[in-house]
Coordinates of C-alpha atoms in Angstrom, one line a residue:
M554 CA 146.6 19.9 26.6
E555 CA 147.4 17.6 29.5
H556 CA 143.7 17.0 30.2
S557 CA 143.4 15.9 26.5
A558 CA 146.4 13.6 26.7
H559 CA 145.0 12.0 29.9
A560 CA 141.5 11.5 28.5
R561 CA 142.9 10.1 25.2
Y562 CA 145.3 7.7 27.1
V563 CA 142.4 6.3 29.3
W564 CA 140.1 6.0 26.3
N565 CA 142.7 4.0 24.4
L566 CA 143.3 1.7 27.4
A567 CA 139.6 0.9 27.4
V568 CA 139.6 0.2 23.7
E569 CA 142.6 -2.2 24.2
Q570 CA 140.8 -4.0 27.0
H571 CA 137.7 -4.7 24.8
E572 CA 139.7 -5.7 21.8
H573 CA 141.3 -8.6 23.7
W574 CA 137.8 -9.9 24.5
A575 CA 136.8 -13.0 22.5
L576 CA 133.7 -15.2 22.4
G577 CA 133.6 -17.7 25.2
K578 CA 135.7 -15.6 27.5
K579 CA 134.7 -13.6 30.5
S580 CA 133.0 -10.4 29.6
A581 CA 135.2 -7.3 29.3
P582 CA 135.2 -4.9 32.3
G583 CA 132.4 -2.4 32.5
F584 CA 132.4 1.2 33.7
A585 CA 132.5 0.5 37.4
E586 CA 135.3 -2.0 37.1
Q587 CA 137.3 0.3 34.9
C588 CA 137.0 3.1 37.4
R589 CA 138.4 0.8 40.1
Q590 CA 141.2 -0.1 37.8
L591 CA 141.8 3.6 37.1
T592 CA 142.2 4.2 40.8
E593 CA 144.9 1.5 41.0
A594 CA 146.6 2.9 37.9
R595 CA 146.8 6.4 39.4
R596 CA 148.6 5.0 42.4
E597 CA 151.3 3.4 40.3
N598 CA 151.6 6.0 37.4
E599 CA 152.9 9.4 38.5
W600 CA 152.0 11.0 35.2
L601 CA 148.4 9.8 35.3
R602 CA 148.1 10.7 39.0
A603 CA 149.1 14.3 38.1
G604 CA 145.9 14.7 36.0
N605 CA 142.4 15.3 37.1
A606 CA 140.4 12.2 38.2
D607 CA 137.1 13.6 37.0
V608 CA 138.4 14.2 33.5
Q609 CA 139.7 10.6 33.3
Q610 CA 136.5 9.1 34.7
Q611 CA 134.4 11.1 32.2
A612 CA 136.6 9.6 29.4
L613 CA 135.6 6.1 30.6
Q614 CA 132.0 7.1 30.8
D615 CA 132.1 8.4 27.2
F616 CA 133.6 5.0 26.2
A617 CA 130.8 3.1 28.0
R618 CA 128.1 5.2 26.2
A619 CA 129.8 4.7 22.9
K620 CA 129.9 1.0 23.5
Q621 CA 126.2 0.9 24.3
A622 CA 125.3 3.0 21.3
R623 CA 127.5 1.3 18.7
F624 CA 124.5 -0.3 17.0
A625 CA 122.0 2.6 17.2
S626 CA 124.5 5.4 16.3
G627 CA 125.7 3.8 13.1
F628 CA 129.4 4.4 13.9
G629 CA 130.2 0.9 15.1
E630 CA 132.7 -0.1 17.7
P631 CA 134.7 2.7 19.5
T632 CA 138.1 3.2 17.8
W633 CA 141.5 4.5 18.8
R634 CA 142.0 8.2 19.4
K635 CA 145.1 9.9 17.9
K636 CA 147.2 12.9 18.9
Y637 CA 146.5 16.2 17.1
R638 CA 143.3 14.7 15.7
H639 CA 141.2 13.9 18.8
E640 CA 142.2 16.7 21.2
G641 CA 139.5 17.2 23.8
F642 CA 138.0 16.2 27.2
R643 CA 134.8 16.4 29.1
V644 CA 134.4 18.0 32.5
I645 CA 131.7 17.5 35.1
G646 CA 130.6 20.6 37.0
T647 CA 132.3 21.5 40.2
G648 CA 129.4 23.3 41.7
R649 CA 126.7 21.8 43.9
V650 CA 123.0 22.6 43.6
T651 CA 119.8 21.1 45.1
A652 CA 118.3 18.3 43.1
F653 CA 114.5 18.1 42.5
K654 CA 112.1 15.6 41.1
E655 CA 110.0 16.2 37.9
D656 CA 107.1 17.4 40.0
G657 CA 109.2 20.0 41.8
A658 CA 109.6 18.1 45.1
P659 CA 113.1 17.8 46.7
L660 CA 115.0 14.7 45.8
L661 CA 115.9 12.7 48.9
N662 CA 118.2 9.7 49.3
S663 CA 117.6 6.5 51.2
K664 CA 118.5 8.2 54.5
G665 CA 116.2 11.1 53.9
K666 CA 118.8 13.6 53.2
Q667 CA 118.7 16.1 50.4
V668 CA 120.5 15.0 47.2
M669 CA 123.0 17.6 45.8
S670 CA 123.7 17.4 42.0
R671 CA 126.6 18.7 40.0
S672 CA 126.5 22.1 38.2
V673 CA 128.9 24.0 36.0
V674 CA 130.2 27.2 37.5
V675 CA 129.7 30.0 35.0
Q676 CA 130.1 33.7 35.5
K677 CA 129.0 36.3 33.0
L678 CA 131.5 39.1 32.4
N679 CA 129.6 41.2 29.8
R680 CA 127.2 40.9 26.9
R681 CA 129.6 38.8 24.8
W682 CA 131.9 37.1 27.2
A683 CA 131.7 34.8 30.2
Q684 CA 134.1 32.5 32.1
V685 CA 133.8 28.9 33.3
K686 CA 135.8 27.1 35.9
V687 CA 137.9 24.2 34.6
P688 CA 139.6 21.9 37.1
G689 CA 143.4 22.3 37.0
C690 CA 143.1 25.4 34.7
G691 CA 141.1 27.9 36.8
W692 CA 138.8 30.4 35.2
V693 CA 138.7 30.2 31.4
R694 CA 137.0 32.9 29.2
F695 CA 134.7 32.0 26.3
R696 CA 132.5 33.9 24.0
L697 CA 128.7 33.6 24.5
T698 CA 126.6 32.5 21.5
R699 CA 123.3 32.6 23.2
P700 CA 121.6 35.4 25.2
E701 CA 120.9 33.2 28.2
M702 CA 123.6 31.7 30.5
P703 CA 124.2 27.9 30.2
E704 CA 122.9 25.8 33.0
A705 CA 124.5 22.4 32.5
K706 CA 126.0 19.6 34.6
T707 CA 128.9 18.9 32.1
F708 CA 130.7 20.6 29.3
R709 CA 133.2 19.5 26.7
V710 CA 136.4 21.3 25.6
T711 CA 137.9 20.5 22.2
F712 CA 140.8 21.8 20.1
R713 CA 140.3 21.9 16.4
N714 CA 142.3 23.7 13.7
G715 CA 144.1 25.9 16.2
Q716 CA 141.0 27.0 18.1
W717 CA 139.5 25.9 21.4
H718 CA 135.8 25.3 21.6
I719 CA 133.6 24.7 24.6
A720 CA 130.1 23.0 24.4
F721 CA 127.7 22.7 27.3
A722 CA 125.5 19.6 27.5
I723 CA 122.1 21.2 27.2
V724 CA 119.1 19.9 25.3
P725 CA 117.3 23.0 24.1
E726 CA 113.5 23.2 24.1
P727 CA 111.8 22.7 20.8
I728 CA 110.5 25.8 19.0
G729 CA 106.7 26.1 19.2
A730 CA 104.5 26.4 16.1
P731 CA 103.4 29.9 15.2
G732 CA 99.8 28.8 14.7
T733 CA 99.3 30.5 11.3
G734 CA 98.6 27.2 9.5
E735 CA 101.3 27.9 6.9
V736 CA 102.6 24.8 5.1
I737 CA 105.8 25.3 3.2
G738 CA 107.7 23.0 0.8
I739 CA 111.4 22.9 0.4
D740 CA 113.3 21.6 -2.7
R741 CA 117.0 21.1 -2.2
G742 CA 119.4 21.4 -5.1
V743 CA 122.9 22.3 -6.1
K744 CA 122.2 25.6 -8.0
V745 CA 119.8 26.7 -5.2
T746 CA 120.4 25.1 -1.9
A747 CA 116.8 25.5 -0.6
A748 CA 114.0 26.7 -2.9
L749 CA 110.8 27.5 -0.9
S750 CA 107.3 27.2 -2.2
D751 CA 106.6 30.9 -1.6
G752 CA 109.3 31.8 -4.1
R753 CA 112.3 32.5 -1.8
A754 CA 115.7 31.0 -2.7
L755 CA 118.1 30.3 0.1
N756 CA 121.7 29.6 -0.7
C757 CA 124.3 28.1 1.6
P758 CA 127.5 30.3 1.7
Q759 CA 130.4 28.9 -0.3
P760 CA 134.1 29.7 -0.3
T761 CA 135.2 32.8 -2.2
V762 CA 137.4 32.6 -5.3
R763 CA 140.3 33.8 -3.2
E764 CA 139.8 31.2 -0.5
R765 CA 139.6 28.4 -3.1
A766 CA 142.8 29.6 -4.6
Q767 CA 144.5 29.6 -1.2
I768 CA 143.3 26.1 -0.5
R769 CA 144.7 24.8 -3.8
K770 CA 148.0 26.7 -3.1
R771 CA 148.4 25.1 0.3
Q772 CA 147.6 21.6 -1.0
R773 CA 150.1 21.9 -3.8
R774 CA 152.9 23.1 -1.5
A775 CA 152.1 20.2 0.9
A776 CA 152.2 17.7 -1.9
R777 CA 155.6 18.9 -3.0
A778 CA 157.1 19.1 0.5
P779 CA 159.2 16.1 1.6
K780 CA 157.4 13.3 3.4
G781 CA 157.3 13.8 7.2
S782 CA 158.8 17.3 7.0
P783 CA 157.5 20.2 9.1
E784 CA 156.6 22.1 5.9
K785 CA 154.2 19.4 4.9
T786 CA 152.5 19.5 8.2
T787 CA 152.3 23.3 8.3
E788 CA 150.8 23.5 4.8
Y789 CA 148.2 20.8 5.5
A790 CA 147.2 22.6 8.7
K791 CA 146.7 25.9 6.9
A792 CA 144.5 24.2 4.3
A793 CA 142.5 22.5 7.0
K794 CA 142.0 25.9 8.7
L795 CA 140.5 27.3 5.5
K796 CA 138.2 24.3 5.1
A797 CA 137.1 24.6 8.7
R798 CA 136.0 28.1 8.0
E799 CA 133.8 26.8 5.2
V800 CA 132.3 24.2 7.5
N801 CA 131.6 26.7 10.2
R802 CA 129.8 28.9 7.7
R803 CA 127.7 26.0 6.5
K804 CA 126.7 25.0 10.1
D805 CA 125.9 28.6 11.0
W806 CA 123.6 28.9 7.9
C807 CA 121.9 25.6 8.6
E808 CA 121.2 26.7 12.2
K809 CA 119.8 30.0 11.3
T810 CA 117.7 28.7 8.4
S811 CA 116.2 25.8 10.4
T812 CA 115.3 28.2 13.3
M813 CA 113.6 30.6 10.8
L814 CA 111.6 27.7 9.3
A815 CA 110.6 26.3 12.7
R816 CA 109.4 29.8 13.9
T817 CA 107.5 30.8 10.8
C818 CA 105.8 27.6 9.5
D819 CA 103.5 25.1 11.0
V820 CA 104.3 22.2 8.6
I821 CA 107.6 21.9 6.8
R822 CA 107.9 19.4 3.9
F823 CA 111.2 18.1 2.5
E824 CA 111.8 15.8 -0.4
K825 CA 112.8 12.4 0.8
L826 CA 116.4 11.9 -0.4
N827 CA 118.9 9.2 0.3
I828 CA 121.9 11.4 0.4
K829 CA 124.3 8.6 1.2
N830 CA 123.5 6.7 -2.0
M831 CA 123.4 9.9 -4.0
T832 CA 127.0 10.8 -3.0
A833 CA 128.4 7.3 -3.4
S834 CA 131.5 6.9 -5.5
A835 CA 131.3 5.7 -9.1
K836 CA 134.8 4.3 -9.3
G837 CA 133.5 0.7 -9.3
T838 CA 135.9 -2.3 -8.9
V839 CA 139.0 -3.6 -10.6
A840 CA 137.0 -6.1 -12.6
E841 CA 134.2 -3.6 -13.4
P842 CA 135.7 0.0 -13.3
G843 CA 133.2 2.8 -13.3
R844 CA 132.7 5.6 -15.8
N845 CA 132.8 9.3 -15.4
V846 CA 134.4 8.9 -12.0
R847 CA 135.8 12.4 -11.8
Q848 CA 132.5 14.0 -12.9
K849 CA 130.6 12.1 -10.3
A850 CA 133.2 13.1 -7.6
G851 CA 132.6 16.7 -8.5
L852 CA 128.9 16.3 -8.2
N853 CA 129.3 14.6 -4.8
R854 CA 131.4 17.5 -3.6
A855 CA 128.8 20.0 -4.8
I856 CA 126.0 18.1 -3.0
L857 CA 127.9 17.7 0.3
T858 CA 128.9 21.4 0.4
Q859 CA 125.2 22.4 0.4
G860 CA 124.4 20.9 3.8
W861 CA 121.2 19.1 2.8
G862 CA 121.3 16.5 5.6
L863 CA 122.2 19.0 8.3
L864 CA 119.4 21.3 7.3
R865 CA 116.8 18.5 7.5
Q866 CA 118.2 17.1 10.7
R867 CA 118.3 20.4 12.6
T868 CA 114.8 21.4 11.4
G869 CA 113.4 18.1 12.6
E870 CA 115.0 18.6 16.0
K871 CA 113.8 22.1 16.4
A872 CA 110.2 21.4 15.2
P873 CA 109.5 17.8 16.2
G874 CA 106.3 16.4 14.7
R875 CA 106.0 19.2 12.2
V876 CA 108.5 18.1 9.5
E877 CA 107.3 15.7 6.8
D878 CA 109.2 13.8 4.0
V879 CA 107.6 13.7 0.6
P880 CA 108.4 10.8 -1.8
A881 CA 110.6 11.9 -4.7
P882 CA 109.4 10.1 -7.8
Y883 CA 108.0 12.4 -10.6
T884 CA 108.2 15.5 -8.4
S885 CA 110.3 17.4 -10.9
L886 CA 107.9 16.6 -13.7
R887 CA 104.6 17.3 -11.9
C888 CA 102.8 20.6 -12.3
S889 CA 102.0 22.2 -8.9
A890 CA 98.9 23.9 -10.3
C891 CA 97.0 21.0 -12.0
G892 CA 99.0 17.9 -11.0
W893 CA 99.8 16.8 -14.6
I894 CA 103.0 14.9 -15.1
E895 CA 104.8 15.4 -18.4
K896 CA 108.5 15.3 -19.1
N897 CA 108.1 17.9 -21.8
S898 CA 107.1 20.4 -19.2
R899 CA 110.6 20.6 -17.9
K900 CA 112.1 22.9 -20.5
S901 CA 115.5 23.3 -18.8
Q902 CA 117.2 23.0 -15.4
A903 CA 115.5 26.1 -14.2
E904 CA 112.4 26.5 -16.4
F905 CA 109.1 24.7 -16.0
V906 CA 106.1 25.3 -18.3
C907 CA 103.1 22.9 -18.0
V908 CA 101.9 21.6 -21.3
S909 CA 98.5 21.0 -19.9
C910 CA 97.5 24.2 -18.2
G911 CA 100.3 26.6 -19.2
F912 CA 101.5 27.3 -15.7
A913 CA 105.1 28.6 -15.8
C914 CA 107.6 29.3 -13.0
N915 CA 111.0 28.3 -11.8
A916 CA 111.4 24.5 -11.7
A917 CA 112.7 24.4 -8.1
V918 CA 109.8 26.6 -6.9
N919 CA 107.3 24.4 -8.8
V920 CA 108.7 21.3 -7.0
A921 CA 108.6 23.0 -3.6
A922 CA 105.0 24.2 -4.3
G923 CA 104.0 20.6 -5.1
Y924 CA 105.4 19.5 -1.7
A925 CA 103.5 22.3 0.1
G926 CA 100.2 21.7 -1.7
G927 CA 100.3 18.0 -1.6
V928 CA 99.0 17.8 -5.3
T929 CA 98.5 14.3 -6.5
P930 CA 98.8 13.5 -10.2
R931 CA 95.5 13.1 -12.2
Q932 CA 97.0 11.1 -15.0
R933 CA 99.8 8.6 -15.4
S934 CA 103.2 9.9 -16.2
S935 CA 104.1 10.2 -19.9
A936 CA 107.7 9.4 -18.8
R937 CA 106.8 5.7 -18.3
E938 CA 108.2 3.0 -20.6
P939 CA 106.0 2.0 -23.5
Q940 CA 103.2 -0.3 -22.3
P941 CA 101.7 -3.2 -24.3
A942 CA 98.6 -2.2 -26.3
W943 CA 95.6 -4.1 -27.6
A944 CA 96.1 -6.0 -30.9
G945 CA 92.5 -5.7 -32.0
I946 CA 91.3 -8.9 -30.4
P947 CA 87.7 -8.6 -29.3
L948 CA 87.0 -8.4 -25.5
V949 CA 85.8 -11.5 -23.7
Q950 CA 82.2 -11.5 -22.6
E951 CA 81.4 -12.5 -19.1
E952 CA 79.1 -15.5 -20.1
E953 CA 81.7 -17.0 -22.5
D954 CA 83.9 -19.8 -21.3
A955 CA 87.4 -20.6 -22.2
N956 CA 86.5 -23.2 -24.9
A957 CA 84.2 -20.8 -26.7
V958 CA 86.9 -18.1 -26.7
R959 CA 89.5 -20.5 -28.0
D960 CA 87.3 -21.6 -30.8
R961 CA 86.4 -18.0 -31.8
L962 CA 90.1 -16.9 -31.7
A963 CA 91.1 -20.0 -33.8
G964 CA 88.6 -19.1 -36.4
L965 CA 89.8 -15.5 -36.5
L966 CA 93.4 -16.6 -36.8
D967 CA 92.5 -19.2 -39.5
R968 CA 90.9 -16.5 -41.7
E969 CA 93.9 -14.2 -41.2
A970 CA 96.4 -17.0 -42.0
R971 CA 94.5 -18.1 -45.2
T972 CA 94.6 -14.5 -46.4
L973 CA 98.3 -13.7 -45.7
L974 CA 100.1 -17.1 -46.2
A975 CA 101.1 -18.5 -49.5
P976 CA 99.0 -21.4 -50.9
R977 CA 101.8 -24.0 -50.5
H978 CA 102.4 -23.1 -46.9
R979 CA 98.8 -22.3 -45.9
E980 CA 97.7 -25.7 -44.6
S981 CA 100.8 -26.4 -42.5
D982 CA 101.0 -22.9 -41.0
T983 CA 97.3 -23.1 -40.1
H984 CA 97.9 -26.3 -38.2
Q985 CA 100.8 -24.5 -36.3
V986 CA 98.4 -21.7 -35.4
H987 CA 95.9 -24.2 -33.9
A988 CA 98.8 -26.0 -32.1
V989 CA 99.9 -22.7 -30.5
I990 CA 96.4 -21.9 -29.3
D991 CA 96.0 -25.4 -27.8
A992 CA 99.4 -25.3 -26.1
H993 CA 98.6 -22.0 -24.4
P994 CA 95.0 -22.1 -23.0
L995 CA 93.5 -18.8 -22.0
E996 CA 93.6 -18.0 -18.4
G997 CA 91.6 -15.4 -16.4
C998 CA 88.4 -15.8 -18.4
R999 CA 85.3 -15.3 -16.4

């Protein structure tokens, strides 16, 4: 925990330095300048000097990378780190290995000497366990989640929900295409997490009834406990531990499912969904409060617990160039067999029967099959709003000009007006009809 405290302290100092910067002043110190200031601070501060210098420098490097990526990452400016919430640190390898170029030649410095790069020292104990050397802590055991040993330069140690985790900085190689030519479509939903075009239904694991009851029980006890009491903290920690178990299951399912899709399919097609907008709150504002806020909140929770975004992200990372996004409009109303779009074909949430060709199947499977086949609609959708229809006016001939068309329409309207209008109003209304035609000349006549 001392390494975590030192890393958090150095990070917050860097955040404080950059918060005091204003437009027109000298630029805030960069990574090199902050490392020099860290050396001076370690001379004066005994508590900081007792920590590992590599851990503290890696915290500054993490801050520099976060500062550079504040626009591309979408998280904005680096913020403060808090105790018990941001517990972790990054360690650079203590071993030395020979560095090579991309072509395999030895990497030499300006003096012609061999460059030695850092490497993490890892020893395998058995099939499931290995140990890594952490500065200031010695050898630390961890459980292997991959068959091969990690070969990385740095690793990160974090503490979440009463458990320590270690992650090695390794970019895995993408999974190659099987070469079978199989194209699969995936429809994501709430009832069925991922419905495949071949008829398979994949569901993300959800908390059991007992676990949900335990979470509600812990949350009620925490709400009734006195503010700032140890009982409130303990109950919230127990509820967070149960929720973390649910998150771990969802991540594990997304990893395994994305690996299966990348290994068995050449092309994978997802529906293009804007999940951020789909899960936005409906509470509105004070002036214009929203409606059905609680129902929308429940739908948002149901969507987020399915892991739609993580499944799409991990599949794209494991199979780059082989994942496509299909536009969403009319996909739930389109028949995957004939391409006909009809709102009456969707009998219920799970039943689809095409009114054109009679094709029937599960609605989610039909949508996924449409993604995989790339069927385009042959006709316009019957779900469109009513369109303006012809009023019985004859079509315009190509050789007619605007004046001839105006005279012909005026004669037609004159006859209709004389037939429908009363005798006392016939003459005045007829003049009004001619005035309307003269005020709005026809456009677009050829």
